[in-house]
Every structure is written in C-alpha cells, then in structure tokens.
Coordinates of C-alpha atoms in Angstrom, one line a residue:
Chain A
M1 CA -29.4 -10.7 88.6
A2 CA -26.4 -8.6 89.6
R3 CA -25.2 -11.4 91.7
Q4 CA -25.5 -13.9 88.9
K5 CA -23.5 -11.6 86.7
F6 CA -20.9 -11.2 89.4
K7 CA -20.6 -15.0 89.8
R8 CA -20.2 -15.4 86.1
A9 CA -17.6 -12.7 86.0
L10 CA -15.7 -14.5 88.7
N11 CA -15.9 -18.0 87.1
S12 CA -15.3 -17.1 83.5
R13 CA -11.7 -16.6 82.3
L14 CA -10.5 -14.6 85.2
S15 CA -7.0 -15.2 86.5
P16 CA -6.6 -15.7 90.3
F17 CA -5.1 -12.3 90.5
Q18 CA -8.0 -10.7 88.8
K19 CA -10.5 -12.5 91.1
I20 CA -8.6 -11.3 94.2
Y21 CA -8.5 -7.8 92.8
L22 CA -12.2 -7.8 92.1
L23 CA -13.0 -9.1 95.6
L24 CA -10.8 -6.4 97.1
V25 CA -12.6 -3.7 95.1
A26 CA -16.0 -5.1 96.1
G27 CA -14.8 -5.3 99.7
F28 CA -13.6 -1.7 99.6
I29 CA -17.0 -0.6 98.4
V30 CA -19.2 -2.7 100.6
G31 CA -16.8 -2.8 103.6
P32 CA -17.8 0.5 105.2
F33 CA -21.4 -0.6 105.4
V34 CA -20.7 -3.7 107.4
P35 CA -20.1 -2.1 110.8
L36 CA -23.1 0.2 110.2
L37 CA -25.3 -2.8 109.6
I38 CA -24.0 -4.6 112.6
Q39 CA -24.3 -1.6 114.8
S40 CA -27.9 -1.0 113.7
F41 CA -28.8 -4.5 115.0
A42 CA -26.7 -4.4 118.2
F43 CA -28.1 -3.8 121.6
R44 CA -24.8 -3.1 123.3
W45 CA -21.5 -2.9 121.5
A46 CA -18.7 -1.6 123.7
W47 CA -15.0 -1.1 123.0
P48 CA -12.9 -3.3 122.5
D49 CA -15.3 -6.0 121.5
L50 CA -15.0 -7.0 117.8
L51 CA -18.7 -7.8 117.7
P52 CA -21.6 -6.5 119.8
G53 CA -21.6 -7.9 123.3
T54 CA -25.4 -8.1 123.3
W55 CA -27.5 -8.4 120.1
W56 CA -30.9 -6.9 119.8
L57 CA -32.4 -10.4 119.2
E58 CA -31.4 -11.4 122.7
Q59 CA -33.2 -8.4 124.2
R60 CA -36.3 -8.6 122.2
E61 CA -38.6 -8.4 125.3
K62 CA -37.0 -5.0 126.2
S63 CA -37.5 -3.4 122.8
L64 CA -39.7 -4.5 120.0
L65 CA -37.4 -3.3 117.2
P66 CA -33.6 -2.9 117.0
L67 CA -32.8 0.2 119.0
A68 CA -31.4 2.0 115.9
W69 CA -34.5 1.4 113.8
D70 CA -36.8 2.1 116.7
Y71 CA -35.2 5.5 117.0
V72 CA -35.1 6.1 113.2
I73 CA -38.8 5.6 112.7
S74 CA -39.8 7.5 115.8
P75 CA -40.8 11.1 115.1
Y76 CA -38.1 12.3 117.6
S77 CA -35.4 11.4 115.1
R78 CA -36.8 13.8 112.5
V79 CA -35.5 11.4 109.9
W80 CA -38.7 11.5 107.9
E81 CA -38.6 15.3 107.8
A82 CA -34.9 15.3 106.8
T83 CA -35.5 12.7 104.1
L84 CA -38.4 14.7 102.6
N85 CA -36.2 17.9 102.7
T86 CA -33.3 16.1 101.1
V87 CA -35.3 14.5 98.3
F88 CA -37.2 17.8 97.7
I89 CA -34.1 19.9 97.5
G90 CA -32.2 17.3 95.5
A91 CA -35.1 17.1 92.9
V92 CA -35.5 20.9 92.6
V93 CA -31.7 21.4 92.3
T94 CA -31.5 18.7 89.6
V95 CA -34.3 20.3 87.5
I96 CA -33.0 23.8 87.8
C97 CA -29.5 22.5 87.1
L98 CA -30.7 20.8 83.9
L99 CA -32.5 23.9 82.7
I100 CA -29.4 26.0 83.1
C101 CA -26.9 23.5 81.8
L102 CA -28.7 22.1 78.7
P103 CA -28.5 25.3 76.7
T104 CA -25.0 26.1 78.1
A105 CA -23.7 22.7 77.1
R106 CA -25.3 23.1 73.6
V107 CA -23.4 26.3 73.0
L108 CA -20.1 25.0 74.5
A109 CA -20.3 21.9 72.4
R110 CA -21.2 23.5 69.1
E111 CA -20.2 27.1 68.9
E112 CA -16.8 28.8 68.8
F113 CA -16.5 32.2 70.5
K114 CA -13.9 34.5 71.9
G115 CA -12.9 33.6 75.4
K116 CA -14.4 30.1 75.2
A117 CA -11.4 28.5 76.7
S118 CA -11.2 30.8 79.7
F119 CA -14.9 30.5 80.2
E120 CA -14.6 26.8 80.4
F121 CA -11.8 27.2 82.9
F122 CA -13.8 29.5 85.1
L123 CA -16.7 27.0 85.1
S124 CA -14.5 24.7 87.2
M125 CA -13.7 27.4 89.8
P126 CA -16.5 26.5 92.2
L127 CA -14.9 23.1 92.5
I128 CA -11.5 24.6 93.3
V129 CA -12.5 27.2 95.9
P130 CA -13.0 25.5 99.3
E131 CA -16.7 25.0 100.1
A132 CA -16.2 26.6 103.5
A133 CA -15.1 29.9 101.9
I134 CA -18.1 29.9 99.6
G135 CA -20.4 28.9 102.5
I136 CA -19.3 31.6 104.9
A137 CA -19.2 34.4 102.3
L138 CA -22.7 33.5 101.1
L139 CA -24.0 33.1 104.6
M140 CA -23.2 36.8 105.2
I141 CA -24.9 37.9 102.0
F142 CA -27.9 35.6 102.5
I143 CA -28.5 36.7 106.0
K144 CA -28.6 40.3 104.8
I145 CA -31.1 39.6 102.0
G146 CA -33.1 37.2 104.1
L147 CA -32.3 34.0 102.2
A148 CA -30.6 32.2 105.0
G149 CA -32.5 29.3 106.5
S150 CA -34.9 29.2 103.5
Y151 CA -35.3 26.5 100.9
L152 CA -34.5 29.0 98.2
G153 CA -31.2 29.8 99.8
I154 CA -30.2 26.1 100.1
I155 CA -31.3 25.3 96.6
L156 CA -29.2 28.3 95.3
V157 CA -26.0 27.1 97.1
H158 CA -26.5 23.6 96.0
L159 CA -26.4 24.8 92.4
I160 CA -22.8 26.1 92.9
P161 CA -21.0 22.7 93.1
T162 CA -23.4 20.8 90.8
I163 CA -23.5 23.1 87.7
P164 CA -19.8 22.6 86.8
Y165 CA -20.2 18.8 86.7
M166 CA -23.5 18.9 84.9
I167 CA -22.2 21.2 82.2
R168 CA -19.2 19.0 81.6
M169 CA -21.2 15.9 81.3
L170 CA -23.8 17.4 79.0
T171 CA -21.2 19.1 76.8
A172 CA -19.7 15.7 76.2
V173 CA -23.1 14.3 75.4
Y174 CA -23.9 17.1 73.0
Q175 CA -20.6 16.7 71.2
G176 CA -21.6 13.2 70.5
L177 CA -24.9 14.4 69.0
G178 CA -24.3 15.7 65.5
R179 CA -26.2 18.7 64.1
D180 CA -27.5 16.4 61.4
F181 CA -30.3 15.0 63.4
E182 CA -31.8 18.4 64.4
E183 CA -31.3 19.8 60.9
Q184 CA -33.0 16.8 59.4
A185 CA -35.9 17.2 61.8
M186 CA -36.1 20.9 60.8
I187 CA -36.1 20.1 57.1
L188 CA -38.9 17.6 57.7
G189 CA -40.9 20.5 59.1
A190 CA -40.5 20.1 62.9
S191 CA -40.8 23.3 65.1
R192 CA -38.1 24.0 67.6
W193 CA -40.2 22.7 70.4
Q194 CA -40.9 19.5 68.5
I195 CA -37.3 19.0 67.7
L196 CA -36.3 19.3 71.4
R197 CA -39.1 17.0 72.5
L198 CA -39.0 14.4 69.8
V199 CA -35.3 14.3 68.7
T200 CA -32.8 16.1 70.9
L201 CA -34.0 15.1 74.4
P202 CA -34.7 11.5 73.6
M203 CA -31.2 11.2 72.0
L204 CA -29.6 13.0 74.9
L205 CA -31.5 11.0 77.4
P206 CA -28.8 8.6 78.6
G207 CA -26.5 11.6 79.2
V208 CA -29.2 13.6 80.8
V209 CA -30.2 10.8 83.1
A210 CA -26.6 10.2 84.1
G211 CA -26.1 13.9 84.7
A212 CA -29.3 14.3 86.7
L213 CA -28.5 11.3 88.8
F214 CA -25.1 12.6 89.6
T215 CA -26.5 16.1 90.4
F216 CA -29.1 14.6 92.7
L217 CA -26.5 12.5 94.5
V218 CA -24.2 15.4 95.0
S219 CA -27.0 17.6 96.2
T220 CA -28.2 15.0 98.7
N221 CA -24.7 14.6 100.1
I222 CA -23.8 18.3 100.5
F223 CA -23.2 18.9 104.1
L224 CA -21.2 22.1 104.8
L225 CA -23.2 24.5 102.6
T226 CA -26.6 23.1 103.8
F227 CA -25.3 23.3 107.4
F228 CA -24.3 26.9 107.0
L229 CA -27.3 28.2 105.1
G230 CA -30.0 26.0 106.6
Q231 CA -29.1 27.5 110.0
G232 CA -30.7 24.5 111.7
K233 CA -34.1 25.6 110.4
I234 CA -33.9 23.2 107.5
I235 CA -32.4 19.9 108.2
T236 CA -31.4 17.4 105.6
L237 CA -30.0 13.9 106.0
P238 CA -26.4 14.9 106.0
T239 CA -26.9 17.7 108.6
L240 CA -29.0 15.4 110.7
L241 CA -26.3 12.7 110.6
F242 CA -23.7 15.3 111.6
S243 CA -25.6 16.2 114.6
K244 CA -25.7 12.6 115.7
I245 CA -22.0 11.8 115.1
S246 CA -20.4 15.1 116.0
G247 CA -19.9 13.7 119.4
G248 CA -17.3 11.3 118.0
T249 CA -19.1 8.1 118.6
L250 CA -21.1 6.0 116.2
D251 CA -24.1 4.8 118.3
A252 CA -26.9 2.7 117.1
S253 CA -29.2 5.6 116.1
A254 CA -26.4 7.2 114.1
A255 CA -25.8 3.9 112.3
G256 CA -29.4 3.7 111.5
I257 CA -29.5 7.2 110.1
T258 CA -26.4 6.6 108.0
L259 CA -28.1 3.7 106.4
V260 CA -31.2 5.7 105.7
V261 CA -29.1 8.4 104.1
T262 CA -27.9 5.9 101.5
I263 CA -31.5 4.8 100.5
P264 CA -32.5 7.6 98.1
G265 CA -29.3 7.2 96.2
I266 CA -29.5 3.4 96.0
I267 CA -33.1 3.6 94.8
L268 CA -32.3 6.2 92.2
L269 CA -29.3 4.2 91.0
L270 CA -31.4 1.1 90.5
I271 CA -34.1 3.0 88.6
T272 CA -31.7 4.8 86.3
E273 CA -29.7 1.7 85.5
R274 CA -32.9 0.0 84.2
F275 CA -33.7 3.1 82.3
I276 CA -30.4 3.7 80.6
K277 CA -30.2 0.0 79.5
E278 CA -33.5 0.2 77.7
E279 CA -33.4 -1.2 74.2
A280 CA -32.5 1.2 71.4
F281 CA -29.8 3.1 73.4
G282 CA -27.8 0.0 74.0
K283 CA -27.4 -0.4 70.3
G284 CA -25.7 2.9 69.7
F285 CA -26.5 5.7 67.4
G286 CA -26.4 4.0 64.1
N287 CA -24.1 5.1 61.4
Chain B
M1 CA -42.4 20.2 39.6
T2 CA -40.1 22.9 40.7
E3 CA -37.4 25.0 39.0
V4 CA -34.6 26.3 41.1
H5 CA -32.6 29.4 40.3
L6 CA -29.6 30.8 42.1
R7 CA -29.1 34.5 41.3
G8 CA -25.8 35.9 42.4
V9 CA -25.8 33.9 45.6
G10 CA -22.9 34.6 48.0
K11 CA -22.2 33.5 51.5
D12 CA -19.6 34.8 54.0
F13 CA -18.9 33.3 57.4
G14 CA -17.4 36.3 59.2
A15 CA -14.3 37.2 57.3
F16 CA -14.3 34.0 55.3
T17 CA -16.0 33.9 52.0
A18 CA -17.4 30.5 51.3
I19 CA -19.3 31.4 48.1
S20 CA -18.3 34.5 46.2
R21 CA -21.1 34.5 43.6
I22 CA -23.0 31.7 42.0
D23 CA -25.6 31.7 39.3
L24 CA -27.3 28.4 38.7
D25 CA -30.4 27.4 36.8
I26 CA -31.9 24.0 37.5
K27 CA -34.7 22.8 35.4
S28 CA -37.8 21.2 36.7
G29 CA -37.2 17.4 37.3
E30 CA -33.5 17.7 36.6
L31 CA -30.9 15.8 38.5
V32 CA -27.9 18.1 39.1
A33 CA -24.6 17.4 40.9
L34 CA -22.6 20.0 42.7
L35 CA -19.1 18.8 42.3
G36 CA -15.9 20.1 43.8
P37 CA -13.0 19.4 46.2
S38 CA -13.8 19.5 49.9
G39 CA -14.1 23.1 51.2
C40 CA -15.1 24.5 47.8
G41 CA -18.5 25.7 49.0
K42 CA -20.6 23.0 47.4
T43 CA -22.1 21.9 50.7
T44 CA -22.8 25.5 51.7
T45 CA -24.6 26.0 48.4
L46 CA -26.8 23.0 49.1
R47 CA -27.5 24.1 52.7
M48 CA -28.5 27.5 51.4
I49 CA -30.9 25.9 48.9
A50 CA -32.3 23.8 51.8
G51 CA -32.6 26.8 54.0
L52 CA -30.1 25.7 56.6
E53 CA -28.0 28.8 55.8
V54 CA -29.2 32.2 54.8
P55 CA -27.2 33.6 51.8
T56 CA -25.3 36.9 52.5
S57 CA -26.2 38.2 49.0
G58 CA -28.3 37.2 46.1
Q59 CA -31.5 35.3 45.7
I60 CA -32.7 31.7 45.7
L61 CA -35.8 31.2 43.6
F62 CA -38.2 28.2 43.6
D63 CA -40.4 28.5 40.5
G64 CA -39.6 32.2 40.3
E65 CA -40.5 32.9 43.9
D66 CA -37.7 34.2 46.2
V67 CA -37.4 31.8 49.1
S68 CA -34.0 33.1 50.4
E69 CA -35.7 34.2 53.7
V70 CA -38.2 31.4 54.0
P71 CA -37.4 29.3 57.1
V72 CA -36.4 25.7 56.5
Q73 CA -39.6 24.3 58.0
D74 CA -41.8 26.1 55.5
R75 CA -39.6 25.6 52.4
N76 CA -40.9 22.1 51.7
V77 CA -37.6 20.7 50.7
G78 CA -36.1 17.3 51.3
M79 CA -32.6 16.4 52.3
V80 CA -30.8 13.1 52.7
F81 CA -27.7 13.6 54.8
Q82 CA -24.5 11.8 54.0
R83 CA -24.7 9.7 57.2
Y84 CA -28.5 9.5 56.8
A85 CA -29.2 11.1 60.3
L86 CA -31.8 8.4 61.0
F87 CA -33.3 9.0 64.5
P88 CA -31.7 6.1 66.4
H89 CA -34.5 5.9 69.0
M90 CA -37.3 5.4 66.4
T91 CA -38.2 2.4 64.3
V92 CA -38.1 2.6 60.5
E93 CA -41.9 3.3 60.5
K94 CA -41.5 6.1 63.1
N95 CA -38.6 7.6 61.2
V96 CA -40.5 7.6 57.9
T97 CA -43.6 9.1 59.3
F98 CA -41.8 11.8 61.4
G99 CA -42.2 14.5 58.8
L100 CA -46.0 13.9 58.4
K101 CA -46.5 13.7 62.2
V102 CA -44.9 17.0 63.0
R103 CA -46.9 18.6 60.2
G104 CA -50.1 17.3 61.8
T105 CA -51.2 15.1 58.9
P106 CA -54.3 13.0 59.7
A107 CA -53.5 9.5 61.0
E108 CA -55.4 7.9 58.1
E109 CA -53.4 9.7 55.5
I110 CA -50.1 9.0 57.3
K111 CA -50.9 5.3 57.2
E112 CA -51.7 5.3 53.6
R113 CA -48.7 7.2 52.5
L114 CA -46.5 5.1 54.8
E115 CA -47.6 1.9 53.0
D116 CA -47.1 3.5 49.6
I117 CA -43.6 4.7 50.3
L118 CA -42.5 1.5 52.1
D119 CA -43.5 -0.4 48.9
V120 CA -41.5 2.1 46.7
V121 CA -38.3 1.7 48.7
Q122 CA -39.0 -2.0 49.4
L123 CA -38.6 -1.8 53.1
Q124 CA -41.9 -3.5 54.2
P125 CA -40.1 -6.3 56.0
F126 CA -37.9 -3.9 58.0
R127 CA -40.6 -1.5 59.2
H128 CA -40.3 -2.4 62.9
R129 CA -36.5 -2.4 63.0
F130 CA -34.3 0.2 64.5
P131 CA -31.7 2.0 62.3
A132 CA -28.8 0.2 64.0
Q133 CA -30.3 -3.1 62.8
L134 CA -30.1 -2.1 59.1
S135 CA -27.4 -2.3 56.5
G136 CA -26.0 0.9 54.8
G137 CA -28.2 0.5 51.7
Q138 CA -31.3 0.0 53.8
M139 CA -30.5 3.0 56.0
Q140 CA -30.2 5.1 52.9
R141 CA -33.5 3.9 51.6
V142 CA -35.1 4.7 54.9
A143 CA -33.6 8.2 54.7
I144 CA -34.9 8.6 51.2
A145 CA -38.4 7.3 52.1
R146 CA -38.5 9.7 55.1
T147 CA -37.8 12.6 52.8
L148 CA -40.0 11.6 49.9
I149 CA -43.1 10.9 52.0
T150 CA -43.4 14.6 52.7
K151 CA -43.5 15.3 48.9
P152 CA -40.8 17.9 48.8
S153 CA -40.5 20.2 45.9
V154 CA -36.8 19.8 45.8
L155 CA -34.8 16.8 46.9
M156 CA -31.2 17.2 48.1
M157 CA -28.6 14.6 48.8
D158 CA -25.2 15.0 50.5
E159 CA -22.7 12.5 49.0
P160 CA -25.4 9.9 48.3
L161 CA -23.1 7.1 47.3
A162 CA -20.0 7.9 49.4
N163 CA -20.8 5.6 52.3
L164 CA -21.6 2.5 50.3
D165 CA -19.4 -0.3 49.1
T166 CA -18.8 -0.8 45.4
K167 CA -21.5 -3.4 44.9
L168 CA -24.2 -1.4 46.7
R169 CA -23.2 1.8 44.9
G170 CA -24.4 0.4 41.5
E171 CA -27.6 -0.8 43.1
M172 CA -28.3 2.5 44.8
R173 CA -27.3 4.5 41.8
R174 CA -30.0 2.7 39.7
F175 CA -32.5 3.0 42.5
I176 CA -32.0 6.7 42.9
R177 CA -32.0 7.3 39.2
D178 CA -35.2 5.3 38.6
L179 CA -37.0 6.8 41.6
Q180 CA -36.0 10.3 40.6
Q181 CA -37.2 9.8 37.0
R182 CA -40.4 8.1 38.1
L183 CA -41.3 10.9 40.5
G184 CA -39.9 13.6 38.2
I185 CA -38.6 15.4 41.3
T186 CA -36.0 18.2 41.0
T187 CA -32.9 16.7 42.7
I188 CA -29.6 18.3 43.7
F189 CA -26.8 16.4 45.2
V190 CA -23.3 17.2 46.4
T191 CA -20.2 15.1 45.8
H192 CA -16.5 15.4 45.6
D193 CA -16.2 12.3 43.4
Q194 CA -16.4 13.1 39.7
I195 CA -17.4 9.4 39.0
E196 CA -20.3 9.7 41.3
A197 CA -21.3 13.0 39.7
M198 CA -21.1 11.6 36.1
E199 CA -22.8 8.4 36.8
L200 CA -25.8 10.0 38.4
A201 CA -26.4 13.5 37.2
D202 CA -28.1 15.1 34.2
R203 CA -25.9 18.1 34.6
V204 CA -22.9 18.8 36.8
A205 CA -21.9 22.1 38.3
V206 CA -18.2 22.2 39.1
I207 CA -17.4 24.5 42.0
F208 CA -13.9 25.7 42.9
N209 CA -13.2 28.1 45.7
G210 CA -16.7 29.4 46.0
N211 CA -17.1 30.0 42.2
L212 CA -19.0 28.1 39.6
A213 CA -16.3 26.9 37.2
Q214 CA -18.4 25.0 34.7
Y215 CA -22.0 23.8 34.5
D216 CA -22.8 21.2 31.8
R217 CA -23.6 17.7 30.9
P218 CA -21.2 15.0 32.3
D219 CA -19.9 14.1 28.8
V220 CA -19.2 17.7 28.0
L221 CA -17.4 18.3 31.3
Y222 CA -15.3 15.2 30.6
Q223 CA -14.5 15.8 27.0
R224 CA -14.6 19.6 26.7
P225 CA -13.6 21.1 30.0
S226 CA -13.4 24.9 30.0
S227 CA -10.3 25.2 32.1
I228 CA -7.3 23.2 33.1
E229 CA -8.6 23.1 36.6
V230 CA -11.8 21.4 35.6
A231 CA -10.0 19.1 33.2
D232 CA -7.7 18.1 36.1
F233 CA -10.6 17.5 38.4
M234 CA -12.4 15.4 35.9
G235 CA -9.4 13.1 35.8
A236 CA -7.6 14.3 32.6
D237 CA -3.9 13.6 32.6
N238 CA -2.5 14.6 29.1
I239 CA -2.6 18.4 29.1
F240 CA 0.2 20.2 27.3
P241 CA 0.9 23.8 26.4
A242 CA 1.0 24.8 22.7
D243 CA 0.6 27.5 20.1
I244 CA -2.8 27.2 18.7
S245 CA -4.2 28.6 15.5
S246 CA -7.9 29.0 14.8
A247 CA -7.5 27.1 11.6
G248 CA -7.1 23.9 13.6
V249 CA -3.3 23.5 14.0
I250 CA -1.5 23.0 17.2
D251 CA 2.2 23.6 17.4
S252 CA 3.6 21.8 20.4
R253 CA 6.7 20.0 21.5
F254 CA 5.3 16.9 19.7
G255 CA 5.3 18.7 16.4
K256 CA 2.3 19.9 14.5
L257 CA -1.0 18.3 15.2
T258 CA -4.3 19.1 13.5
F259 CA -7.6 19.4 15.3
D260 CA -11.1 20.0 14.3
P261 CA -12.1 23.6 14.8
A262 CA -15.7 22.7 14.5
T263 CA -15.5 20.4 17.6
A264 CA -13.0 22.6 19.5
P265 CA -13.4 26.3 18.5
A266 CA -10.2 28.1 19.1
Q267 CA -8.5 31.5 18.7
D268 CA -5.0 32.2 17.5
G269 CA -2.6 32.3 20.4
E270 CA -1.2 30.4 23.3
G271 CA -3.2 27.7 25.1
H272 CA -3.3 24.1 26.1
F273 CA -4.5 21.0 24.5
L274 CA -6.0 17.9 26.1
L275 CA -5.7 14.3 24.9
R276 CA -8.0 11.9 26.5
S277 CA -6.0 8.8 27.3
E278 CA -8.7 6.5 26.0
A279 CA -8.9 8.4 22.7
I280 CA -5.4 7.7 21.7
D281 CA -4.5 4.8 19.4
L282 CA -1.4 2.9 20.2
L283 CA 0.3 1.7 17.0
L284 CA 3.2 -0.6 16.7
T285 CA 4.2 0.6 13.3
A286 CA 3.8 4.0 11.6
E287 CA 2.6 2.3 8.4
G288 CA -0.7 3.3 7.0
A289 CA -1.2 6.1 9.5
E290 CA -1.7 9.5 8.2
T291 CA -1.3 12.6 10.3
N292 CA -1.2 13.3 14.1
L293 CA 1.4 10.7 14.8
I294 CA 3.7 11.0 17.8
Q295 CA 6.5 8.6 18.3
G296 CA 7.4 7.4 21.7
V297 CA 8.7 4.6 24.0
V298 CA 6.6 2.7 26.5
R299 CA 8.1 3.4 29.9
N300 CA 5.6 1.9 32.2
R301 CA 2.6 -0.4 32.1
E302 CA -0.3 -0.7 34.6
F303 CA -2.6 -3.7 34.2
F304 CA -6.1 -3.4 35.5
G305 CA -7.7 -6.6 34.1
A306 CA -10.2 -5.2 31.6
S307 CA -8.0 -2.2 30.7
V308 CA -4.3 -1.4 30.7
N309 CA -2.5 1.9 31.0
Y310 CA 0.8 2.8 29.4
A311 CA 3.0 5.7 30.1
V312 CA 4.6 6.6 26.8
E313 CA 7.6 8.9 26.7
C314 CA 7.4 11.3 23.8
A315 CA 9.8 14.2 23.3
G316 CA 10.7 14.3 27.0
E317 CA 7.1 14.3 28.2
T318 CA 4.9 11.5 29.3
I319 CA 1.6 10.8 27.6
N320 CA -0.7 8.3 29.3
V321 CA -2.6 6.0 27.0
S322 CA -5.2 3.5 28.1
E323 CA -6.8 0.8 26.1
Q324 CA -8.8 -2.4 26.5
S325 CA -6.4 -5.2 27.4
R326 CA -6.8 -7.2 24.2
R327 CA -3.1 -7.2 23.8
L328 CA -0.2 -6.2 26.0
V329 CA 2.7 -4.0 24.7
E330 CA 6.0 -4.6 26.4
V331 CA 7.8 -1.9 28.3
G332 CA 10.6 -0.5 26.2
E333 CA 8.9 -0.9 22.9
T334 CA 8.8 1.9 20.4
V335 CA 5.3 2.9 19.5
W336 CA 3.4 5.5 17.6
L337 CA 0.4 7.4 19.1
R338 CA -2.3 8.5 16.8
I339 CA -5.0 11.0 17.7
Q340 CA -8.1 11.7 15.6
P341 CA -8.4 15.4 15.0
N342 CA -11.9 15.5 16.6
H343 CA -10.6 13.9 19.8
I344 CA -8.3 16.9 20.6
W345 CA -9.7 19.5 22.9
V346 CA -8.2 22.9 23.2
I347 CA -8.3 25.0 26.4
Q348 CA -7.7 28.7 26.1
E349 CA -8.4 30.3 29.5
G350 CA -9.3 33.9 29.6
S351 CA -10.6 34.0 26.1
R352 CA -13.5 31.7 26.6
A353 CA -14.0 31.5 30.3

C-alpha cells in the first residue's frame, strides 16, 4: 500500500527535480539500514571489500542461520531480556508522562497566570542542559538514595527528556480543542469523569497517540541516562548495542542487534498510523 | 414550564467587572433575547443562567428557587452553542442521545425519545452521519435535538442565527420559533445583531457595559428607545437635540414640531427627538400639507431595490428618509419632509431612565 502510494506519487505530476529530490530523501532515510542488512547476512566482510567476501548462504553447512541472527536469538546475546526491558520501561514512561502532561497541558493551553511565560521557558530546560550533566548529577543522588540500577530510577530519568516534548505536543492539541465541547457535555449532565472518558480523550486521541508514540520512541532510544543509572544491572537495547559497538567495529552480531533495536519503533509506527487515520478524525472537527 | 428571575446579579473577573447589576424577569414559555455589542456581558449573563459561571453577587431563580450555586449538571438547562459544539467523533444519533446516556436513562426510553426528537427536527435520514458530513442548518438542528431530548427547563442559545447564510436564516428562524411555541419552553438567546433579536424574540433585553439598558418588546425598543444609546444600537439615524415642552412641542433647529404627548410622554426641558427614517413622508410640494414640515434638498440617494434611502439636507443637518421605491426622487431636488406627530419619539435621559 505504501509502495503503491509512493509509485503514484512518483508518476503523477512530479517534475524530474522533485522525483530526484524525493529519491534522495528516501535514500537518506533507508540508506543507513543497507550496510546493516548486508552485514547481518554476511559470513565474512573484511576491509576494503565493498561487499562481503563470503555470504552466509555459501557457508550454510557451517552455520544453520546467518551468524548475526544466530547470535541475536541465542540467550548469550541477552537481546530478549534487553528488548523486554526497553519495551517495559518505554511503556511505563509513556503512561506516567501522559498522566503528568495531560493536566499540565490543559492548564497551559487554557489558563492565564502570572509567570506563565517563564514557566514555559523553564519547561524546555531539560532539553538544553547536556544529558551527561544531568546523568552524572542524578547518578550521585540516586546511588545515595538507592535508586541507581533500579527500574524506578531509570523510569524517573527517562521522564526528564520526554516531559518537555509531551507537554508541548499536548498543549497544542488542547489549544485546538475549544472549551465548548466540555461545557456542552457538562450542561447535558455528564460528570467530570464521563466528560474526560467520552469527550475530551476521544477528541484529543490523535494528539495523545502522537505524543505517546514520540515519548515511547524517545525512551527506547535514550542511551546515556540508561547507561549511567542502569549501572549494567538493567540493560536495554541501546546499552546492549553500545557494549557491542564500543570496540569501534560493526560486526555481524552488532548489525543484528541494531536491526532488532528498530523493531519496536517500526511496529508502533505501523499501528499508530492505522489508528490515527481511522474514520472520523480524518474529517476534522466540524464547524 | 419555568420562570427565570435574575435578582441583582453581578459578575467580576478579578478586577474586571463584566456585569455590574442586572435584574431580569423572564416569564414561563417566553422567548427572550439578550442583545448588546460584543463584550457587553450578555454572554456572561447567559453562562451564569446556564451555570457555567457563578455570579459574584445576586441570585438566579428558577421558579422562585435559588439555583445560583447549583452545579451545571444538576440545573437541567439546555444550551446550543454558537458553533454547535457537536462531538465530532460521534454520529448524529450518538450526539443526540449523549445527554440521556450520561444520566443513565434506560435504553428503551432513550430509543423512544430519540425517534421522537429526530422526527421533530427532521433528521431521520441523517442519523448515522458524522457532524462533518452535515450542512450548517443540519448541524444546528442536531444541536437543538441533543439539547431538547433532555427536556431542559430553560433553553439557551448563543447567537443562533449568526453562522447561517441568509436563506437558511429565515428557515431556522421559523423552525426555532415554531418549536419553541409548540413546546412552550422558556428560551433565552444571546445576539449582537438587533435584527436577529427583533425577528426572533418576544422581549429583548439590551445590555450595555454590564448594565441592563432596556427590556421590552422589539417594537417598543425600535420605536420608543429609552436612551440615545439604545436608539443608536437599534439602528436609528435621525436623532437631534431640542427643547421639549410637555405640551407636545419641540423647538429644534428645524423649527417648531408638534408631537403627541400621549404617545411620547415628556417633561419640559432639554432632550432629543427621534425620527424613524421610514416614518417620514417625502413630499415634492408643500401644498396640502399642514404642520410638521421641514424643507430640504436631496443630497444623496441609495437604491436597494425594494426600498430607497435619501439623505436630505435640512438646516445644515442631514435627515435620512427611506421609502418603498415606487418612485425615485433625483439628487438635488427640493423636498418637504412631513412627520406625523405620533411618529415622533422623545428621549430625555436622566428624567425617565
């Protein structure tokens, strides 16, 4: 389906320049994955060969699976453990982040109060201060209070860079949602909880889904903070990957892990895209 | 049904006073318009009656009972918002039944009342559509149905005709009027458009700067405004200062004019008088005419098809005259304006406010 659309986009009314530009952008996005894919199916790929000297297919009798994948699915790689950790932490962070940001965004979008502008400015501070500084400082504190190396500790630090984004996205969504709808529901007799469940959340859904997706993706990609505060006790896909590539080479197993790292995000993107497109929302909010 | 009374209702937002003090009596089954320029506090008044705002002072009474502190959900009122506020993610049916569902009405009864109300607003064919698939008039009917199905004691509307084009306006005006009379439901609506207020309401409350300026039938507001401000807002254009005597004589720059003190009670002293542009006869000769004649020269003509407006210069002032366009008087002609004594209205602020 996506490919058909892409083809149509290329064939219909695009100037040659636009086509070349689109292909370049596509290449830029897909490009980095190509060597990873090749590497994961290679048996031996030594410098300076442009392509692997020996493919896995030629050495099938020596290993049943491509070396990369054989390693990835073996328990020694700890890929399964890291994936579970990553998804679990990402999911919890997303939920907590939503719970914190929904009420905040509502207030920021609708109310005026003293110091609002500076409050909004300070919200962005976590994005400006280098992660390393936050990480080291928090590590000291967390070791002292016993949060280092715990899930709670990692979830807490993951909230630091995700909350600013989430608040911004949800504030914009709330601004698009007039008070009318909630007031109307109130007049019709709905309780606060009914309003939230039947009116506000369904109407905010596209924005909430987008914000949640983004938060999840950011969380699953945080390396430095997880690395500092996980203390090696809790591994996630990014820290696992780092341990494989820190030597400076991209071997077959690292290539395999890298590809695995992208899977949760890709699955989530596919699901949410379906979800956001669903009927009524495509048609806008009426008049 | 329900009588609504506002007793000395005021509302402050911080240091800003939206409503200073308003007293208003709305009879059961009456259709009342709150009319005023934007920012005058009319919407705040409506929101206080609905329960979306709590008055800072005073009382709101429904059938003699103070509801000022009753939460919106329990007040059993209905409100149709200007932009209808239809829930975009629900079909017409779901929108209409929302109020009953959240109140836990039994499914059987919901179904029955849904069929009834869809018949009333003639929306049966559209029941499975989403709001975005409806026209403006249809959306408004959905909004009205959604409100009426809950059987509110008071129905409120925010600028009910403002979002519709001219043709639909007439249709919706008749629809709202008929429905309101059939159900006998006390209805209050807000508008900044004096035409909308006059064409729809039984009585109109004119609000300026958080104060009730005048509350009366549309024809009274139009012909006998209590202040220059109200007259201005109702679209009057010929208001001139004069010395007025209670015997029915105006001494103005146009000379002496007589008016009917029975129609326009007045006191001796200074004031203003109002000439409705459509109540002035435009004569081409002074022959046969008795009193109340003003001589002038046509300076400008605006042709609207059915009617025509003339700007007539008299004694240095411009008097606007409008008449049916059965004839056209040329610009530059000398004319005589004749005003019947009972068509002159006198405004003396302070003495009768």
